[in-house]
C-alpha cells in the first residue's frame, strides 16, 4: 500500500501549476503565438504545395507537428526552468528537506509539465480551429503521443535542470540538444524527403516518432509504423521517468 | 533516565574539495532540552544540521531521531523536525501566507489557519502576510524562515543562527516563543554566536571546533567544570611579590596587572569550611595587607568558549585579558 505523502505531492504539483499560471502570458500564450506565426509564414511562403508521398498539402501536414513541437518544448521548459531557478536561488533545499519521496517529487513535477503542455496544445488547436479542419483521425493516438511526449520531455527537463549549475548550462542544453532534435524530427518535412542516410539516422530520434505518431493521430498518414512508434515512445517515457526517479533519489547534482 | 531526541554517532563529512568538515562527531540531544550547538565560524555546525536536514549527503556515521534512523526512515524523521537553515532563501513567486500554506502541504498537513495566524503574530509578520517575500526586509525574511519551520508543529526544532540580523525586540520575542515551545515539550537545538543568549536560554551545550567535539554536557556542569572565578584586588600602592609570596600563592595562579596595583587570584572550588573567596582573600591579606577594593569576576560562557576553542568568537572582537 502507498503510505507516502499524497498531500505533499499534490502541494508540489499545485505549486508548479501556480508557478506557470502566474506568468501565463509567457508560458501559455506566447508559445501558442509563436507556433501560429510559423504557420502563417509557411502558409504564404509555400502556398498549396503538397508533401511528396503523403498526398496532403504542406500546410495541413505542418499543423500537428508544430502543435506537438510547442507542447514538447513547453513540457521541457516547465521542469527545467523550475529546477534550475530553485537551484540558483537555493530554494531546492526546501524540497530536499520536506518528507517527499523521489516518486512524489518526480510525479508532481512531470504531472505539472504535462498539464502545461496540454494547455499550450489546447490553446493552439482552439485558436486554429476556426481556420482549418482539425478533425482527428485517431483521437487516442493524439492522447497517447501527447501525454507520453510530455512525460518524456518533462522528465528530460527535470534531468537537465538537475544537471545544470547555472542558467547558461540550461541554454546550452536547449540550443544544442533540444532545439536541433525537435527541428530535425520531421516537423517541417516528411522524412521521405531526406537522403537515405538521414532517414536511417532519424530512426534513432525518439522525437521523430513523437511528432510522426501525433501527426498520424490527426491525419491518419505518417512516415513510421504506428506500432513501432508507439513502442518507442512509451518505452522512452518509462525510461526517462525511471532515470528521474533514480537521479532524484540519489540527489544527483543537488546534494554535496 | 532521560530519553534522547537526537543521537549523533561518529558523524564524519568530507566535502568534494577534500575539506574535512566533521571528524567523527558524537553527541546526544536529550528530549525536551534547549540545546546550544556552539563553535567558531567554520566549525561544522551548519554541515551537521544540513546532513540532518537531508540537504547534504552524510559521510560516515549515524543519526538517530527519537529512536529511528534518520538516513533510513527519512519520511518519518523529516516530519519530526522543523529546520531553520542558516541561509535565507525564498520562492519569489509567492506571498508569506502562500509560502506557509505550501510548506504545510509539503509536510503532509492541511494548512492550519489558526496556527499560521498565531505564528505570524508571534513572529511579528501579521502585516506582511500578503506581501511577496521580495518585499520583506532581511530580518523579516529570517522570521519567515522560523515560521516556515514551525508550521507542522515539529517536536524537534533546529535553528541555525535564527537571530542573525534580527532586531533586539524580535530576538526577545523569538526566544520567549522558543521557551514556550520548549516548555510545551519541544526539543530545541540552536546555533548562535550570541553566547550570552545561549548561556541564558540553554540547559545543554555542545561546543565543536574544526569538526571535532570539544565539550557536550549540561550547561551547569560545563560552567562548573571549566569556568573560573577570579578574585580581583586593587591596592593603593604597588605591591611587590617576593619568591616566598609567589610560592605561597602559587595555587591561586597570581597575576599582577596595572603596574602592581591589581592582583588577580584564581578561586579554588572546594575548600572545606571556608569559601574559595575567603581563602584567597586571607592569603593575599597576610602578605600585602588589606586591599583598597575586592571583587570577584566570574567567567561566563563566552570566556569558557574562548578557552576551549582558542577562538575569540565570531563577532570579531578580541578577548580582553582581565
Ligand atoms: N560546500 C562546501 N564545500 C567545501 N567546503 C565547505 C562547504 N561548505 C562548508 N565547507 C567547509 O566546511 C567547514 C564547516 O563549515 P560550516 O558551514 O558547517 O561551519 P559553521 O560551523 O556552520 O560556521 P558558521 O558559524 O560560520 O556558520 C568550513 O571549513 C567550511 O569552509
Ligand atoms: Mg553555519
Coordinates of C-alpha atoms and ligand atoms in Angstrom, one line a residue:
Chain A
X1 CA 0.0 0.0 0.0
X2 CA 1.1 3.6 -0.7
X3 CA 1.8 5.1 2.6
X4 CA 3.6 8.2 1.4
X5 CA 2.8 11.8 1.4
X6 CA 0.0 12.3 -1.2
X7 CA -0.8 15.8 0.2
X8 CA 2.8 16.7 -0.2
X9 CA 2.9 15.6 -3.8
X10 CA -0.3 17.4 -4.5
X11 CA 1.0 20.5 -2.9
X12 CA 4.1 20.4 -5.1
X13 CA 2.0 19.8 -8.2
X14 CA -0.2 22.8 -7.4
X15 CA 2.8 24.9 -6.7
X16 CA 4.3 24.0 -10.0
X17 CA 1.0 24.7 -11.8
X18 CA 0.6 28.1 -10.0
X19 CA 4.1 29.0 -10.9
X20 CA 3.4 28.8 -14.6
X21 CA -0.1 30.2 -14.3
X22 CA 1.2 33.3 -12.6
X23 CA 3.0 34.1 -15.8
X24 CA 0.6 32.5 -18.2
X25 CA 1.1 35.1 -21.0
X26 CA 4.7 34.0 -21.1
X27 CA 4.1 30.2 -20.5
X28 CA 0.9 29.6 -22.5
X29 CA 0.0 32.4 -24.7
X30 CA 3.5 33.3 -26.1
X31 CA 4.3 29.7 -27.2
X32 CA 0.9 29.4 -29.0
X33 CA 1.5 32.7 -30.7
X34 CA 5.0 31.6 -31.9
X35 CA 3.6 28.5 -33.4
X36 CA 0.8 30.4 -35.1
X37 CA 3.4 32.8 -36.6
X38 CA 5.2 29.8 -38.1
X39 CA 2.0 28.6 -39.6
X40 CA 1.2 32.0 -41.1
X41 CA 4.7 32.3 -42.6
X42 CA 4.7 28.8 -44.1
X43 CA 1.2 29.2 -45.4
X44 CA 2.1 32.1 -47.5
X45 CA 5.7 31.0 -48.4
X46 CA 4.6 27.6 -49.6
X47 CA 1.1 28.2 -50.9
X48 CA -0.7 25.0 -51.8
X49 CA 2.3 22.8 -52.3
X50 CA 1.8 19.2 -51.3
X51 CA 4.1 16.9 -49.4
X52 CA 5.6 14.2 -51.7
X53 CA 4.5 10.7 -51.0
X54 CA 1.8 11.5 -48.4
X55 CA -0.9 13.1 -50.7
X56 CA -1.7 16.0 -48.4
X57 CA -0.9 19.7 -48.7
X58 CA 2.0 21.0 -46.8
X59 CA 0.1 23.3 -44.5
X60 CA -2.1 20.6 -43.2
X61 CA 1.0 18.5 -42.7
X62 CA 2.7 21.2 -40.7
X63 CA 0.0 21.9 -38.1
X64 CA 0.1 18.7 -36.0
X65 CA 3.9 18.7 -36.0
X66 CA 4.1 22.3 -34.9
X67 CA 1.5 21.8 -32.1
X68 CA 3.4 18.8 -30.9
X69 CA 6.7 20.7 -31.0
X70 CA 5.3 23.5 -28.9
X71 CA 3.9 21.0 -26.4
X72 CA 7.3 19.2 -26.1
X73 CA 9.3 22.4 -25.7
X74 CA 6.9 23.7 -23.1
X75 CA 6.9 20.4 -21.1
X76 CA 10.7 20.6 -21.1
X77 CA 10.8 24.3 -20.2
X78 CA 8.4 23.8 -17.3
X79 CA 10.5 21.4 -15.3
X80 CA 13.9 22.6 -16.4
X81 CA 13.3 26.2 -15.6
X82 CA 11.7 25.4 -12.3
X83 CA 14.6 23.2 -11.1
X84 CA 17.4 25.5 -12.3
X85 CA 15.7 28.5 -10.8
X86 CA 15.2 26.7 -7.5
X87 CA 18.9 25.7 -7.5
X88 CA 20.2 29.1 -8.4
X89 CA 18.1 30.7 -5.6
X90 CA 18.8 27.9 -3.2
X91 CA 15.2 27.1 -2.6
X92 CA 15.5 23.5 -3.7
X93 CA 16.7 22.8 -0.2
X94 CA 13.1 23.0 1.0
X95 CA 12.2 20.2 -1.4
X96 CA 15.1 18.1 -0.1
X97 CA 14.2 18.8 3.5
X98 CA 10.5 18.0 3.1
X99 CA 9.2 14.5 3.7
X100 CA 8.6 13.9 0.0
X101 CA 9.9 10.7 -1.7
X102 CA 11.6 10.7 -5.1
X103 CA 8.4 9.2 -6.6
X104 CA 6.3 12.0 -5.2
X105 CA 8.6 14.8 -6.4
X106 CA 9.2 13.4 -9.9
X107 CA 5.5 12.6 -10.2
X108 CA 4.4 16.1 -9.2
X109 CA 6.9 17.8 -11.5
X110 CA 6.1 15.7 -14.5
X111 CA 2.4 16.0 -14.0
X112 CA 2.6 19.8 -14.0
X113 CA 4.7 19.7 -17.1
X114 CA 2.1 17.5 -18.8
X115 CA -0.6 19.9 -17.8
X116 CA 1.2 22.9 -19.2
X117 CA 1.9 21.0 -22.4
X118 CA -1.7 20.1 -22.7
X119 CA -2.8 23.7 -22.1
X120 CA -0.4 25.0 -24.8
X121 CA -1.7 22.4 -27.2
X122 CA -5.3 23.1 -26.4
X123 CA -4.8 26.9 -26.8
X124 CA -3.1 26.4 -30.2
X125 CA -5.7 24.0 -31.5
X126 CA -8.6 26.1 -30.3
X127 CA -7.1 29.2 -32.0
X128 CA -6.6 27.4 -35.2
X129 CA -9.9 25.5 -35.3
X130 CA -11.9 28.3 -37.0
X131 CA -9.5 28.4 -39.9
X132 CA -8.6 24.8 -40.6
X133 CA -10.2 21.4 -40.4
X134 CA -8.7 19.7 -37.4
X135 CA -11.0 16.7 -37.0
X136 CA -8.7 13.9 -35.8
X137 CA -8.3 10.6 -37.4
X138 CA -7.4 8.7 -34.2
X139 CA -8.1 10.7 -31.1
X140 CA -6.4 8.0 -28.9
X141 CA -3.2 8.3 -30.8
X142 CA -3.2 12.0 -30.2
X143 CA -3.6 11.5 -26.5
X144 CA -1.1 8.7 -26.3
X145 CA 1.6 10.6 -28.1
X146 CA 0.7 13.9 -26.5
X147 CA 0.9 12.5 -23.0
X148 CA 3.9 10.3 -23.5
X149 CA 5.8 13.0 -25.3
X150 CA 5.1 15.5 -22.5
X151 CA 6.2 13.0 -19.8
X152 CA 9.3 12.3 -21.8
X153 CA 10.1 16.0 -22.1
X154 CA 9.1 16.9 -18.6
X155 CA 11.4 14.2 -17.4
X156 CA 14.3 15.3 -19.6
X157 CA 13.7 18.8 -18.3
X158 CA 14.0 17.6 -14.8
X159 CA 17.2 15.9 -15.5
X160 CA 18.5 18.9 -17.5
X161 CA 17.6 21.1 -14.5
X162 CA 19.4 18.9 -12.1
X163 CA 22.5 18.7 -14.3
X164 CA 22.7 22.5 -14.8
X165 CA 24.6 24.6 -12.3
X166 CA 23.6 27.9 -13.8
X167 CA 21.2 29.3 -16.4
X168 CA 24.0 29.2 -19.1
X169 CA 24.1 25.4 -18.8
X170 CA 20.4 25.3 -19.4
X171 CA 20.5 27.3 -22.6
X172 CA 23.4 25.0 -23.7
X173 CA 21.1 22.0 -23.5
X174 CA 18.2 24.0 -25.1
X175 CA 20.2 25.2 -28.0
X176 CA 22.4 22.3 -28.7
X177 CA 20.2 19.3 -27.9
X178 CA 16.5 20.1 -27.6
X179 CA 16.2 22.6 -30.4
X180 CA 18.1 20.5 -33.0
X181 CA 16.3 17.3 -32.0
X182 CA 12.9 18.8 -32.3
X183 CA 13.7 20.7 -35.5
X184 CA 15.2 17.7 -37.1
X185 CA 12.4 15.4 -36.1
X186 CA 10.2 15.9 -39.1
X187 CA 8.1 18.8 -38.0
X188 CA 8.8 20.8 -41.2
X189 CA 9.3 18.0 -43.7
X190 CA 8.5 14.4 -44.3
X191 CA 11.5 12.1 -43.7
X192 CA 10.8 10.6 -47.1
X193 CA 12.2 13.8 -48.5
X194 CA 15.5 13.2 -46.8
X195 CA 18.6 11.4 -48.2
X196 CA 18.7 7.7 -47.2
X197 CA 21.4 8.2 -44.6
X198 CA 19.4 10.8 -42.7
X199 CA 16.3 8.7 -43.0
X200 CA 18.2 5.9 -41.1
X201 CA 19.6 8.3 -38.5
X202 CA 16.1 9.6 -37.9
X203 CA 15.0 6.1 -36.9
X204 CA 17.0 6.7 -33.7
X205 CA 15.5 10.0 -32.8
X206 CA 12.6 9.5 -30.4
X207 CA 11.3 12.9 -31.3
X208 CA 10.7 11.7 -34.8
X209 CA 8.3 9.1 -33.5
X210 CA 6.6 11.5 -31.2
X211 CA 5.9 14.0 -34.0
X212 CA 5.1 11.4 -36.6
X213 CA 2.7 9.5 -34.3
X214 CA 1.0 12.6 -33.2
X215 CA 0.5 13.7 -36.7
X216 CA -0.8 10.2 -37.6
X217 CA -3.4 10.8 -34.9
X218 CA -4.7 13.8 -36.7
X219 CA -4.2 13.0 -40.4
X220 CA -4.2 9.2 -40.5
X221 CA -0.9 9.3 -42.5
X222 CA 2.7 9.1 -41.4
X223 CA 6.2 8.1 -42.1
X224 CA 6.7 5.4 -39.5
X225 CA 5.0 2.2 -38.5
X226 CA 2.5 3.2 -35.8
X227 CA 3.2 0.1 -33.6
X228 CA 6.9 0.7 -33.6
X229 CA 6.4 4.4 -32.9
X230 CA 4.1 3.7 -30.0
X231 CA 6.5 1.2 -28.6
X232 CA 9.5 3.6 -28.8
X233 CA 7.6 6.4 -27.3
X234 CA 6.1 4.5 -24.4
X235 CA 9.5 2.9 -23.7
X236 CA 11.3 6.2 -23.9
X237 CA 8.8 7.8 -21.5
X238 CA 9.1 5.0 -19.0
X239 CA 12.9 5.0 -19.1
X240 CA 13.0 8.7 -18.6
X241 CA 10.8 8.6 -15.6
X242 CA 12.9 5.8 -14.1
X243 CA 16.0 7.8 -14.7
X244 CA 14.4 10.8 -13.0
X245 CA 13.4 8.8 -10.0
X246 CA 16.8 7.3 -9.6
X247 CA 18.7 10.6 -10.0
X248 CA 16.4 12.4 -7.6
X249 CA 16.6 9.7 -5.0
X250 CA 20.5 9.9 -5.0
X251 CA 20.3 13.7 -5.0
X252 CA 22.3 13.9 -8.2
X253 CA 23.9 17.3 -8.5
X254 CA 21.5 18.6 -5.8
X255 CA 23.3 17.4 -2.7
X256 CA 27.0 17.5 -2.0
Chain B
X1 CA 16.5 8.2 32.6
X2 CA 16.2 10.9 30.2
X3 CA 15.2 10.0 26.6
X4 CA 17.3 11.1 23.7
X5 CA 15.7 13.2 20.9
X6 CA 18.7 13.2 18.6
X7 CA 21.7 10.9 18.8
X8 CA 24.7 11.5 16.6
X9 CA 27.4 8.9 16.3
X10 CA 30.7 9.1 14.6
X11 CA 29.5 11.7 12.1
X12 CA 32.2 12.4 9.5
X13 CA 31.8 14.6 6.5
X14 CA 34.4 15.3 3.8
X15 CA 33.3 17.8 1.1
X16 CA 34.0 17.2 -2.6
X17 CA 37.0 19.5 -2.4
X18 CA 38.6 17.4 0.3
X19 CA 37.6 19.7 3.1
X20 CA 37.0 17.7 6.2
X21 CA 34.1 19.5 7.9
X22 CA 33.3 16.9 10.6
X23 CA 35.8 14.5 12.1
X24 CA 33.5 11.9 13.6
X25 CA 31.3 13.8 15.9
X26 CA 29.2 12.1 18.6
X27 CA 26.7 13.8 20.8
X28 CA 23.2 13.4 22.2
X29 CA 20.5 15.9 22.5
X30 CA 18.1 14.9 25.3
X31 CA 14.4 15.1 24.7
X32 CA 12.9 18.3 25.9
X33 CA 16.2 20.1 26.2
X34 CA 17.1 23.5 25.0
X35 CA 20.4 22.7 23.4
X36 CA 23.1 25.1 22.2
X37 CA 25.4 23.8 19.4
X38 CA 28.3 26.3 19.5
X39 CA 31.5 26.7 17.6
X40 CA 33.5 29.3 15.8
X41 CA 32.9 30.1 12.1
X42 CA 33.6 27.0 10.0
X43 CA 33.4 24.6 13.0
X44 CA 31.0 22.4 11.2
X45 CA 27.6 23.3 12.8
X46 CA 25.8 24.0 9.6
X47 CA 27.3 20.9 8.0
X48 CA 25.9 18.8 10.8
X49 CA 22.5 20.4 10.6
X50 CA 22.3 20.1 6.8
X51 CA 23.2 16.4 7.0
X52 CA 20.3 16.1 9.4
X53 CA 18.1 18.1 7.0
X54 CA 19.0 15.8 4.1
X55 CA 20.4 18.7 2.2
X56 CA 23.9 17.2 2.3
X57 CA 24.9 13.6 1.8
X58 CA 26.0 12.0 5.0
X59 CA 29.6 10.8 5.0
X60 CA 30.1 8.2 7.7
X61 CA 28.3 7.8 11.0
X62 CA 24.7 7.6 12.1
X63 CA 22.0 9.9 13.3
X64 CA 19.0 8.6 15.3
X65 CA 15.9 10.7 15.9
X66 CA 13.6 9.6 18.6
X67 CA 15.0 6.2 18.2
X68 CA 14.7 5.9 14.4
X69 CA 17.4 6.0 11.8
X70 CA 17.5 9.4 10.2
X71 CA 19.1 8.1 7.0
X72 CA 16.7 5.1 6.6
X73 CA 13.4 6.3 7.9
X74 CA 13.6 9.6 6.1
X75 CA 10.0 10.4 5.7
X76 CA 9.0 9.8 9.3
X77 CA 12.1 11.6 10.7
X78 CA 11.6 14.6 8.5
X79 CA 8.1 15.2 9.8
X80 CA 9.6 15.3 13.4
X81 CA 11.8 18.2 12.7
X82 CA 11.5 21.8 11.7
X83 CA 14.7 23.3 10.5
X84 CA 15.6 26.9 10.1
X85 CA 18.5 27.0 7.7
X86 CA 21.3 29.5 8.1
X87 CA 20.9 30.7 4.5
X88 CA 17.8 32.8 3.8
X89 CA 16.1 32.0 0.5
X90 CA 12.6 32.1 -0.7
X91 CA 10.5 31.3 -3.7
X92 CA 10.0 34.7 -5.3
X93 CA 6.6 33.8 -6.7
X94 CA 4.7 33.6 -3.5
X95 CA 3.4 35.6 -0.6
X96 CA 4.3 35.0 3.0
X97 CA 1.0 33.2 3.6
X98 CA 1.3 31.2 0.4
X99 CA 4.7 30.0 1.4
X100 CA 3.4 28.9 4.8
X101 CA 0.5 27.1 3.2
X102 CA 2.8 25.4 0.7
X103 CA 5.2 24.3 3.4
X104 CA 2.3 22.8 5.5
X105 CA 1.3 20.8 2.4
X106 CA 4.9 19.5 1.8
X107 CA 4.8 18.1 5.4
X108 CA 1.5 16.4 4.6
X109 CA -0.6 18.8 6.8
X110 CA -3.7 20.7 5.8
X111 CA -2.7 24.4 6.3
X112 CA -3.8 25.2 9.8
X113 CA -5.0 28.8 9.6
X114 CA -5.3 29.4 13.3
X115 CA -1.8 28.2 13.9
X116 CA -0.4 30.0 10.9
X117 CA -2.0 33.2 12.2
X118 CA -0.5 32.7 15.6
X119 CA 2.9 32.1 14.1
X120 CA 2.6 35.3 12.1
X121 CA 1.5 37.1 15.2
X122 CA 4.2 35.7 17.4
X123 CA 6.9 36.5 14.9
X124 CA 5.6 39.9 14.1
X125 CA 4.7 39.1 10.5
X126 CA 0.9 39.7 10.6
X127 CA 1.1 42.9 8.4
X128 CA 3.4 41.2 5.9
X129 CA 1.1 38.1 5.4
X130 CA 0.1 39.0 1.9
X131 CA 3.3 40.6 0.8
X132 CA 5.6 38.9 -1.6
X133 CA 8.8 37.7 0.0
X134 CA 10.8 40.1 -2.1
X135 CA 9.3 43.0 -0.3
X136 CA 10.4 41.8 3.1
X137 CA 13.4 43.2 4.9
X138 CA 16.3 40.9 5.8
X139 CA 15.2 40.4 9.4
X140 CA 11.6 39.7 8.3
X141 CA 12.8 37.1 6.0
X142 CA 14.6 35.3 8.7
X143 CA 11.4 35.4 10.8
X144 CA 9.5 33.9 8.0
X145 CA 12.1 31.1 7.9
X146 CA 11.3 30.4 11.5
X147 CA 7.6 30.4 10.9
X148 CA 8.1 28.1 8.0
X149 CA 10.0 25.6 10.2
X150 CA 7.2 25.6 12.7
X151 CA 4.1 25.1 10.5
X152 CA 3.9 21.4 11.1
X153 CA 4.4 21.7 14.9
X154 CA 7.6 19.6 14.9
X155 CA 8.8 18.0 18.2
X156 CA 12.4 18.9 17.3
X157 CA 13.1 22.5 16.3
X158 CA 16.5 23.2 14.8
X159 CA 17.6 26.8 14.4
X160 CA 20.8 27.6 12.6
X161 CA 21.6 31.1 13.7
X162 CA 18.0 32.3 13.8
X163 CA 18.9 35.7 15.3
X164 CA 21.5 36.8 12.9
X165 CA 20.2 40.2 11.6
X166 CA 17.2 40.2 13.8
X167 CA 16.5 43.3 15.9
X168 CA 16.6 43.3 19.7
X169 CA 12.8 43.3 20.3
X170 CA 12.2 40.5 18.0
X171 CA 15.1 38.5 19.3
X172 CA 13.4 38.6 22.7
X173 CA 10.1 37.7 21.3
X174 CA 11.6 34.9 19.4
X175 CA 13.3 33.5 22.5
X176 CA 10.2 33.8 24.5
X177 CA 8.4 31.9 21.9
X178 CA 11.0 29.2 21.8
X179 CA 11.0 28.9 25.6
X180 CA 7.2 28.4 25.4
X181 CA 7.5 25.7 22.8
X182 CA 10.2 24.1 24.9
X183 CA 8.0 24.2 28.0
X184 CA 5.3 22.5 26.0
X185 CA 7.6 19.7 25.2
X186 CA 9.6 20.6 22.1
X187 CA 13.3 19.9 21.9
X188 CA 15.1 23.0 20.7
X189 CA 18.6 22.8 19.1
X190 CA 20.2 26.1 18.1
X191 CA 23.4 27.5 16.9
X192 CA 24.3 31.1 17.6
X193 CA 27.3 33.4 18.1
X194 CA 25.5 35.4 20.8
X195 CA 26.9 33.4 23.6
X196 CA 25.2 35.4 26.4
X197 CA 21.9 34.4 24.8
X198 CA 22.9 30.8 24.7
X199 CA 24.0 30.8 28.3
X200 CA 20.8 32.3 29.4
X201 CA 18.5 30.1 27.3
X202 CA 20.0 26.7 27.0
X203 CA 20.2 23.9 29.5
X204 CA 22.6 21.9 27.4
X205 CA 25.6 22.8 25.3
X206 CA 27.9 21.2 22.8
X207 CA 31.0 23.0 21.5
X208 CA 32.6 21.9 18.3
X209 CA 35.8 23.3 16.8
X210 CA 37.3 22.4 13.4
X211 CA 34.9 19.5 13.1
X212 CA 35.8 18.0 16.5
X213 CA 33.7 17.9 19.6
X214 CA 35.3 19.9 22.5
X215 CA 32.5 19.6 25.0
X216 CA 28.9 18.3 25.3
X217 CA 27.1 18.4 28.6
X218 CA 24.5 20.2 30.7
X219 CA 25.3 24.0 30.7
X220 CA 25.7 24.0 34.5
X221 CA 28.1 21.2 34.5
X222 CA 30.2 22.8 31.8
X223 CA 30.3 26.1 33.7
X224 CA 31.1 24.4 36.9
X225 CA 33.8 22.3 35.3
X226 CA 35.5 24.9 33.2
X227 CA 34.5 28.4 34.2
X228 CA 37.0 30.1 36.6
X229 CA 36.2 32.7 39.2
X230 CA 38.9 35.2 40.0
X231 CA 39.4 37.5 43.0
X232 CA 40.4 40.9 41.8
X233 CA 42.2 43.0 44.4
X234 CA 43.1 46.7 44.0
X235 CA 45.8 48.3 46.1
X236 CA 46.6 51.9 46.9
X237 CA 50.3 51.4 46.3
X238 CA 52.0 48.9 44.0
X239 CA 52.7 45.6 45.7
X240 CA 55.8 43.6 45.3
X241 CA 55.8 39.8 45.2
X242 CA 58.8 38.0 46.6
X243 CA 59.8 34.5 45.8
X244 CA 58.2 33.2 49.0
X245 CA 54.9 35.1 48.3
X246 CA 55.0 33.6 44.9
X247 CA 55.4 30.1 46.3
X248 CA 52.6 30.6 48.9
X249 CA 50.2 31.9 46.3
X250 CA 51.0 29.5 43.5
X251 CA 47.8 27.6 43.9
X252 CA 45.9 30.8 43.1
X253 CA 47.9 31.4 39.8
X254 CA 48.6 35.0 40.7
X255 CA 48.7 37.6 38.0
X256 CA 49.8 41.2 38.7
X257 CA 48.5 43.9 36.5
X258 CA 48.4 47.7 36.2
X259 CA 52.0 48.1 37.4
X260 CA 51.4 46.3 40.7
X261 CA 48.2 48.0 41.6
X262 CA 46.0 45.0 40.8
X263 CA 46.3 41.4 41.8
X264 CA 44.3 38.5 40.3
X265 CA 43.9 35.2 42.1
X266 CA 42.0 32.2 40.8
X267 CA 39.5 30.9 43.3
X268 CA 39.7 27.3 44.2
X269 CA 36.5 25.4 44.1
X270 CA 36.3 23.1 47.0
X271 CA 37.7 24.5 50.2
X272 CA 36.2 22.7 53.3
X273 CA 34.9 25.2 55.9
X274 CA 35.7 28.3 54.0
X275 CA 34.6 29.6 50.7
X276 CA 37.2 29.9 47.9
X277 CA 36.8 33.7 48.2
X278 CA 37.8 33.8 51.9
X279 CA 40.8 31.5 51.4
X280 CA 42.3 33.6 48.6
X281 CA 41.4 36.9 50.3
X282 CA 43.1 35.8 53.5
X283 CA 46.2 34.6 51.7
X284 CA 46.6 37.9 50.0
X285 CA 45.9 40.0 53.1
X286 CA 48.5 38.1 55.0
X287 CA 51.1 39.2 52.5
X288 CA 50.1 42.6 51.2
X289 CA 47.7 44.0 53.8
X290 CA 44.1 45.0 53.2
X291 CA 43.3 46.0 49.6
X292 CA 41.5 49.1 48.6
X293 CA 38.9 47.1 46.8
X294 CA 38.0 43.5 46.3
X295 CA 35.7 42.0 43.7
X296 CA 35.0 38.6 42.2
X297 CA 35.0 38.1 38.5
X298 CA 33.0 35.1 37.3
X299 CA 33.8 33.7 33.9
X300 CA 30.8 33.4 31.6
X301 CA 30.1 31.1 28.7
X302 CA 32.0 33.4 26.3
X303 CA 35.2 33.0 28.4
X304 CA 34.7 29.3 28.6
X305 CA 34.1 29.1 24.8
X306 CA 37.2 31.1 24.1
X307 CA 39.3 28.9 26.4
X308 CA 38.0 25.7 24.9
X309 CA 38.3 26.7 21.3
X310 CA 41.2 29.1 21.4
X311 CA 39.0 31.4 19.4
X312 CA 37.9 34.9 20.2
X313 CA 34.4 34.4 18.9
X314 CA 32.8 35.2 15.6
X315 CA 31.8 38.8 16.3
X316 CA 35.4 39.8 15.6
X317 CA 36.0 41.4 18.9
X318 CA 39.2 40.5 20.7
X319 CA 39.1 38.9 24.0
X320 CA 40.3 41.3 26.7
X321 CA 42.6 39.7 29.3
X322 CA 41.2 40.6 32.6
Ligands
LIG1 N1 30.1 23.4 0.0 C1 31.3 23.3 0.7 N2 32.4 22.8 0.1 C2 33.5 22.7 0.7 N3 33.7 23.0 2.0 C3 32.7 23.5 2.6 C4 31.4 23.7 2.0 N4 30.5 24.2 2.9 C5 31.3 24.3 4.1 N5 32.5 24.0 3.9 C6 33.6 24.0 4.9 O1 33.2 23.1 6.0 C7 33.6 23.7 7.2 C8 32.4 23.8 8.1 O2 31.5 24.7 7.6 P1 30.1 25.0 8.3 O3 29.3 25.9 7.4 O4 29.5 23.7 8.7 O5 30.6 25.8 9.5 P2 29.7 26.5 10.7 O6 30.1 25.9 12.0 O7 28.2 26.5 10.3 O8 30.2 28.0 10.6 P3 29.4 29.4 10.8 O9 29.4 29.7 12.2 O10 30.3 30.4 10.0 O11 28.1 29.3 10.2 C9 34.3 25.0 6.9 O12 35.7 24.8 6.9 C10 33.8 25.3 5.5 O13 34.8 26.1 4.8
LIG2 MG1 26.8 27.8 9.9

